[in-house]
CSV table of C-alpha atoms and ligand atoms in Angstrom, one decimal:
chain,number,residue,atom,x,y,z
A,8,MET,CA,95.0,-30.4,-11.4
A,9,LEU,CA,94.1,-34.0,-9.7
A,10,LYS,CA,90.4,-34.3,-8.3
A,11,PRO,CA,90.5,-34.3,-4.7
A,12,TRP,CA,90.6,-37.9,-2.9
A,13,THR,CA,88.4,-38.7,0.0
A,14,ILE,CA,90.0,-40.6,3.1
A,15,ALA,CA,88.4,-42.9,5.1
A,16,ILE,CA,89.9,-43.5,8.6
A,17,ASP,CA,87.9,-46.3,10.6
A,18,GLY,CA,89.0,-48.0,13.9
A,19,PRO,CA,88.1,-48.5,17.7
A,20,ALA,CA,88.1,-45.7,20.5
A,21,GLY,CA,91.5,-45.0,21.5
A,22,ALA,CA,93.6,-46.1,18.3
A,23,GLY,CA,94.6,-42.7,17.4
A,24,LYS,CA,92.5,-42.0,14.7
A,25,SER,CA,91.8,-38.2,15.5
A,26,THR,CA,95.5,-37.5,15.7
A,27,VAL,CA,96.2,-39.5,12.4
A,28,ALA,CA,93.1,-38.0,10.6
A,29,ARG,CA,93.5,-34.3,11.7
A,30,LEU,CA,97.4,-34.1,10.8
A,31,LEU,CA,96.8,-36.2,7.3
A,32,ALA,CA,94.4,-33.3,6.5
A,33,ARG,CA,96.5,-30.6,7.1
A,34,ARG,CA,99.3,-32.4,5.1
A,35,LEU,CA,97.1,-32.6,2.4
A,36,GLY,CA,95.1,-29.5,2.7
A,37,TYR,CA,91.9,-31.2,3.0
A,38,LEU,CA,89.2,-30.9,5.2
A,39,TYR,CA,88.8,-33.0,8.4
A,40,ILE,CA,85.9,-34.3,9.6
A,41,ASP,CA,85.2,-35.8,12.7
A,42,SER,CA,82.1,-38.1,12.4
A,43,GLY,CA,82.0,-39.3,15.8
A,44,ALA,CA,81.5,-35.5,16.8
A,45,MET,CA,78.3,-35.7,14.9
A,46,TYR,CA,76.8,-38.6,17.4
A,47,ARG,CA,78.1,-37.1,20.5
A,48,ALA,CA,76.0,-34.1,19.6
A,49,VAL,CA,73.0,-35.8,18.9
A,50,ALA,CA,73.7,-37.5,22.6
A,51,LEU,CA,74.5,-34.2,24.1
A,52,LYS,CA,70.9,-32.7,22.6
A,53,ALA,CA,69.0,-36.0,23.9
A,54,LEU,CA,70.8,-35.4,27.4
A,55,ARG,CA,69.5,-31.5,27.5
A,56,THR,CA,66.0,-32.3,26.1
A,57,GLY,CA,65.6,-35.1,28.4
A,58,VAL,CA,64.8,-37.8,25.7
A,59,PRO,CA,65.6,-41.4,26.6
A,60,VAL,CA,67.1,-43.7,24.2
A,61,SER,CA,64.4,-45.9,24.9
A,62,GLU,CA,62.5,-43.6,22.6
A,63,PRO,CA,64.3,-44.3,18.6
A,64,ASP,CA,61.8,-42.6,17.0
A,65,ALA,CA,62.2,-39.2,19.0
A,66,ILE,CA,66.2,-39.1,19.1
A,67,SER,CA,65.8,-39.7,15.4
A,68,ALA,CA,63.7,-36.6,14.9
A,69,LEU,CA,66.5,-34.8,17.5
A,70,ALA,CA,69.4,-36.1,14.8
A,71,ARG,CA,67.4,-34.7,11.5
A,72,ALA,CA,66.3,-31.7,13.3
A,73,ALA,CA,70.3,-31.1,14.8
A,74,ARG,CA,72.3,-28.2,12.6
A,75,ILE,CA,76.1,-29.7,13.1
A,76,HIS,CA,78.7,-27.7,11.5
A,77,PHE,CA,82.4,-27.4,12.1
A,78,GLN,CA,84.8,-24.8,12.1
A,79,MET,CA,88.6,-24.8,11.8
A,80,ALA,CA,90.2,-22.4,14.4
A,81,GLU,CA,93.4,-21.8,12.6
A,82,THR,CA,93.3,-18.1,13.6
A,83,VAL,CA,94.9,-19.9,16.9
A,84,GLY,CA,97.4,-21.5,14.3
A,85,THR,CA,96.5,-25.1,16.1
A,86,GLY,CA,94.4,-26.5,13.7
A,87,GLU,CA,92.2,-27.5,15.9
A,88,GLN,CA,88.3,-27.7,15.2
A,89,ARG,CA,84.7,-26.6,16.8
A,90,VAL,CA,82.1,-28.6,16.9
A,91,PHE,CA,78.6,-26.4,16.6
A,92,LEU,CA,75.6,-27.9,17.5
A,93,ASP,CA,72.3,-25.4,16.5
A,94,ALA,CA,75.0,-22.5,16.4
A,95,GLU,CA,76.4,-23.1,20.2
A,96,ASP,CA,79.8,-24.1,20.3
A,97,VAL,CA,79.3,-27.4,22.0
A,98,THR,CA,83.2,-28.7,21.6
A,99,GLU,CA,83.9,-29.2,25.0
A,100,ALA,CA,80.5,-30.2,26.0
A,101,ILE,CA,80.4,-33.6,23.9
A,102,ARG,CA,83.4,-34.6,25.4
A,103,THR,CA,81.9,-35.7,29.1
A,104,PRO,CA,82.2,-39.4,30.1
A,105,GLU,CA,78.2,-39.1,30.2
A,106,VAL,CA,78.1,-37.9,26.6
A,107,THR,CA,80.8,-40.3,25.7
A,108,ALA,CA,78.4,-43.4,27.4
A,109,LEU,CA,75.3,-42.1,25.7
A,110,SER,CA,76.7,-41.8,22.0
A,111,SER,CA,77.3,-45.1,22.0
A,112,SER,CA,73.7,-45.9,22.2
A,113,VAL,CA,72.4,-43.3,20.3
A,114,SER,CA,74.7,-44.2,17.5
A,115,ALA,CA,72.9,-47.7,17.7
A,116,ILE,CA,69.5,-46.3,16.2
A,117,PRO,CA,68.9,-47.1,12.5
A,118,GLY,CA,66.9,-43.5,12.3
A,119,VAL,CA,70.0,-41.7,13.9
A,120,ARG,CA,72.8,-43.4,11.5
A,121,SER,CA,70.5,-42.7,8.6
A,122,ALA,CA,70.2,-38.8,9.2
A,123,LEU,CA,73.9,-38.5,10.4
A,124,VAL,CA,75.4,-40.1,7.3
A,125,ALA,CA,73.4,-38.2,5.1
A,126,GLN,CA,75.0,-35.1,6.4
A,127,GLN,CA,78.5,-36.9,6.0
A,128,GLN,CA,78.0,-37.6,2.8
A,129,ALA,CA,76.7,-34.0,1.8
A,130,LEU,CA,79.9,-32.8,3.6
A,131,GLY,CA,81.9,-34.8,1.8
A,132,VAL,CA,80.4,-34.7,-1.7
A,133,GLN,CA,82.9,-32.6,-3.7
A,134,GLY,CA,86.0,-35.1,-2.3
A,135,GLY,CA,88.7,-33.3,-0.5
A,136,VAL,CA,88.3,-34.6,3.0
A,137,VAL,CA,89.6,-37.2,5.6
A,138,MET,CA,86.8,-38.3,7.6
A,139,GLU,CA,87.0,-40.4,10.7
A,140,GLY,CA,84.5,-42.7,12.2
A,141,ARG,CA,83.4,-46.3,12.5
A,142,ASP,CA,81.3,-46.7,9.2
A,143,ILE,CA,83.1,-44.3,6.6
A,144,GLY,CA,84.8,-47.2,4.1
A,145,THR,CA,81.8,-49.3,4.5
A,146,VAL,CA,78.4,-46.9,4.4
A,147,VAL,CA,79.3,-43.4,3.9
A,148,PHE,CA,82.1,-43.6,1.3
A,149,PRO,CA,82.2,-47.2,0.1
A,150,ASN,CA,83.7,-45.5,-3.1
A,151,ALA,CA,86.9,-43.5,-0.8
A,152,GLU,CA,90.0,-43.9,-2.8
A,153,VAL,CA,91.8,-44.5,0.6
A,154,LYS,CA,90.5,-46.6,3.4
A,155,VAL,CA,92.4,-47.1,6.4
A,156,PHE,CA,91.5,-49.0,9.4
A,157,LEU,CA,93.4,-48.2,12.3
A,158,THR,CA,93.6,-50.0,15.4
A,159,ALA,CA,95.7,-50.7,18.6
A,160,SER,CA,95.7,-53.6,21.4
A,161,PRO,CA,92.8,-52.9,24.0
A,162,GLN,CA,95.6,-52.2,26.5
A,163,GLU,CA,97.3,-49.5,24.5
A,164,ARG,CA,94.0,-47.9,23.6
A,165,ALA,CA,92.7,-47.9,27.3
A,166,LYS,CA,96.0,-46.3,28.3
A,167,ARG,CA,95.5,-43.2,25.7
A,168,ARG,CA,92.1,-42.5,26.5
A,169,HIS,CA,93.0,-42.4,30.1
A,170,LYS,CA,95.7,-39.9,29.4
A,171,ASP,CA,93.2,-37.8,27.4
A,172,ILE,CA,90.4,-38.0,30.0
A,173,VAL,CA,92.7,-36.6,32.5
A,174,ALA,CA,94.2,-34.2,30.6
A,175,ARG,CA,90.6,-32.9,29.9
A,176,GLY,CA,90.4,-32.4,34.0
A,177,ASN,CA,88.1,-35.1,34.2
A,178,GLN,CA,88.4,-38.3,36.8
A,179,ALA,CA,89.1,-42.1,36.2
A,180,THR,CA,91.0,-45.0,37.0
A,181,LEU,CA,92.4,-47.1,33.9
A,182,GLU,CA,90.4,-50.0,35.0
A,183,GLU,CA,87.4,-47.7,34.7
A,184,VAL,CA,88.4,-46.7,31.4
A,185,ARG,CA,89.0,-50.2,30.0
A,186,ARG,CA,85.9,-51.5,31.3
A,187,ASP,CA,83.9,-48.7,29.7
A,188,GLN,CA,86.3,-49.3,26.3
A,189,ASP,CA,85.2,-53.0,26.4
A,190,GLU,CA,81.4,-52.3,26.6
A,191,ARG,CA,81.6,-50.0,24.0
A,192,ASP,CA,83.6,-52.2,21.7
A,193,GLU,CA,81.0,-54.8,22.7
A,194,ARG,CA,78.5,-52.8,21.5
A,195,ASP,CA,79.7,-51.1,18.1
A,196,THR,CA,81.1,-54.3,17.0
A,197,THR,CA,78.0,-56.5,17.5
A,198,ARG,CA,75.0,-53.7,16.9
A,199,PRO,CA,73.1,-54.5,13.8
A,200,VAL,CA,73.6,-51.5,11.7
A,201,SER,CA,76.8,-50.5,10.6
A,202,PRO,CA,78.7,-52.6,13.1
A,203,LEU,CA,82.5,-51.9,13.5
A,204,LEU,CA,84.2,-53.7,10.9
A,205,PRO,CA,87.2,-52.9,8.6
A,206,ALA,CA,86.2,-52.4,4.7
A,207,ARG,CA,87.2,-55.4,2.7
A,208,ASP,CA,89.6,-52.9,0.7
A,209,ALA,CA,90.7,-51.2,3.9
A,210,LEU,CA,94.5,-51.1,4.6
A,211,LEU,CA,95.1,-52.2,8.5
A,212,ILE,CA,97.1,-50.3,10.6
A,213,GLU,CA,98.3,-51.1,14.2
A,214,SER,CA,99.6,-48.2,15.9
A,215,ASP,CA,101.2,-49.9,18.9
A,216,GLY,CA,104.5,-48.6,19.1
A,217,LEU,CA,103.7,-46.0,16.3
A,218,ALA,CA,103.7,-42.1,16.8
A,219,PRO,CA,101.4,-40.5,14.9
A,220,ASP,CA,103.6,-39.1,12.5
A,221,GLU,CA,104.7,-42.6,11.5
A,222,VAL,CA,101.2,-43.4,10.8
A,223,VAL,CA,100.6,-40.4,9.2
A,224,GLU,CA,103.8,-41.1,6.7
A,225,GLU,CA,102.8,-44.3,5.8
A,226,VAL,CA,98.9,-43.5,4.7
A,227,LEU,CA,100.6,-40.5,2.6
A,228,GLU,CA,103.3,-43.1,1.1
A,229,ILE,CA,100.0,-45.1,0.0
A,230,ILE,CA,98.4,-42.6,-1.3
A,231,ASP,CA,101.4,-41.4,-3.2
A,232,ARG,CA,101.7,-44.6,-4.6
A,233,ARG,CA,98.0,-45.1,-5.3
A,234,ARG,CA,98.3,-41.7,-7.3
A,235,ARG,CA,101.2,-43.0,-9.1
A,236,GLY,CA,98.7,-46.1,-10.6
A,237,GLY,CA,100.6,-48.3,-8.1
B,328,DC,O1,84.7,-41.4,18.0
B,328,DC,P1,84.2,-41.3,18.9
B,328,DC,O2,84.4,-41.9,20.2
B,328,DC,O3,83.7,-40.0,19.2
B,328,DC,O4,82.4,-41.5,18.6
B,328,DC,C1,81.3,-42.0,19.4
B,328,DC,C2,80.6,-42.4,19.4
B,328,DC,O5,79.9,-42.6,18.3
B,328,DC,C3,81.1,-44.2,19.5
B,328,DC,O6,80.2,-44.9,20.2
B,328,DC,C4,81.0,-44.6,18.1
B,328,DC,C5,79.9,-44.0,17.3
B,328,DC,N1,80.2,-44.0,15.8
B,328,DC,C6,79.5,-44.4,14.8
B,328,DC,O7,78.8,-45.4,15.1
B,328,DC,N2,80.1,-44.3,13.8
B,328,DC,C7,80.8,-43.1,13.6
B,328,DC,N3,80.9,-43.2,12.3
B,328,DC,C8,81.6,-42.5,14.6
B,328,DC,C9,81.3,-42.5,15.4
């Protein structure tokens, strides 16, 4: 029996990481972990408890105390995943525009990152995981067998996110989504701790014009080739 691998899928918001990572995990029979949901859960906890980002120590303490776990909703047959914070299902609550904005600032706090990276490493310790995020191939699992850096043009990413936001019943114009995205990209790529950058050994995939299935097939081919030592 081959040892299950660790697959890191990194990239900016709107590149299609979640869909690709989820499909890939299903095809491989691996666990799918959305690390961004963990930063979002800490942001939600900060909002609810009224701790401002100007108090990084207090927010780091919240992150260390947060019990975040994932549960597959296989019963409904969608492969969809529910996110729990301190035993409460927060799957929808972590997707509001307010939490989205705050999670970017929260993720720049070193104490938050170290608390969540430790939790992510524990979740993937046995391999057999597809983890998506920003620093999975660089910091969380630098020894991952396969690292993918998935991106797409800013306009394409904004269009996809706008569609998502509207589908969730929230309101925003494409211009607002693009503006928020540009600000978030700037923060995520320039922060001193774990900036969003591809790992040196990551495979770069530009998803403009590609359906998620096509990206998944490309990654599966690479996995297969590497498995055979190519
Ligand atoms: O992927 P997402 O939009 O759900 O992530 C929410 C925020 O968390 C985003 O601003 C980037 C940040 N993040 C991070 O810094 N490191 C990760 N591994 C995952 C997400």
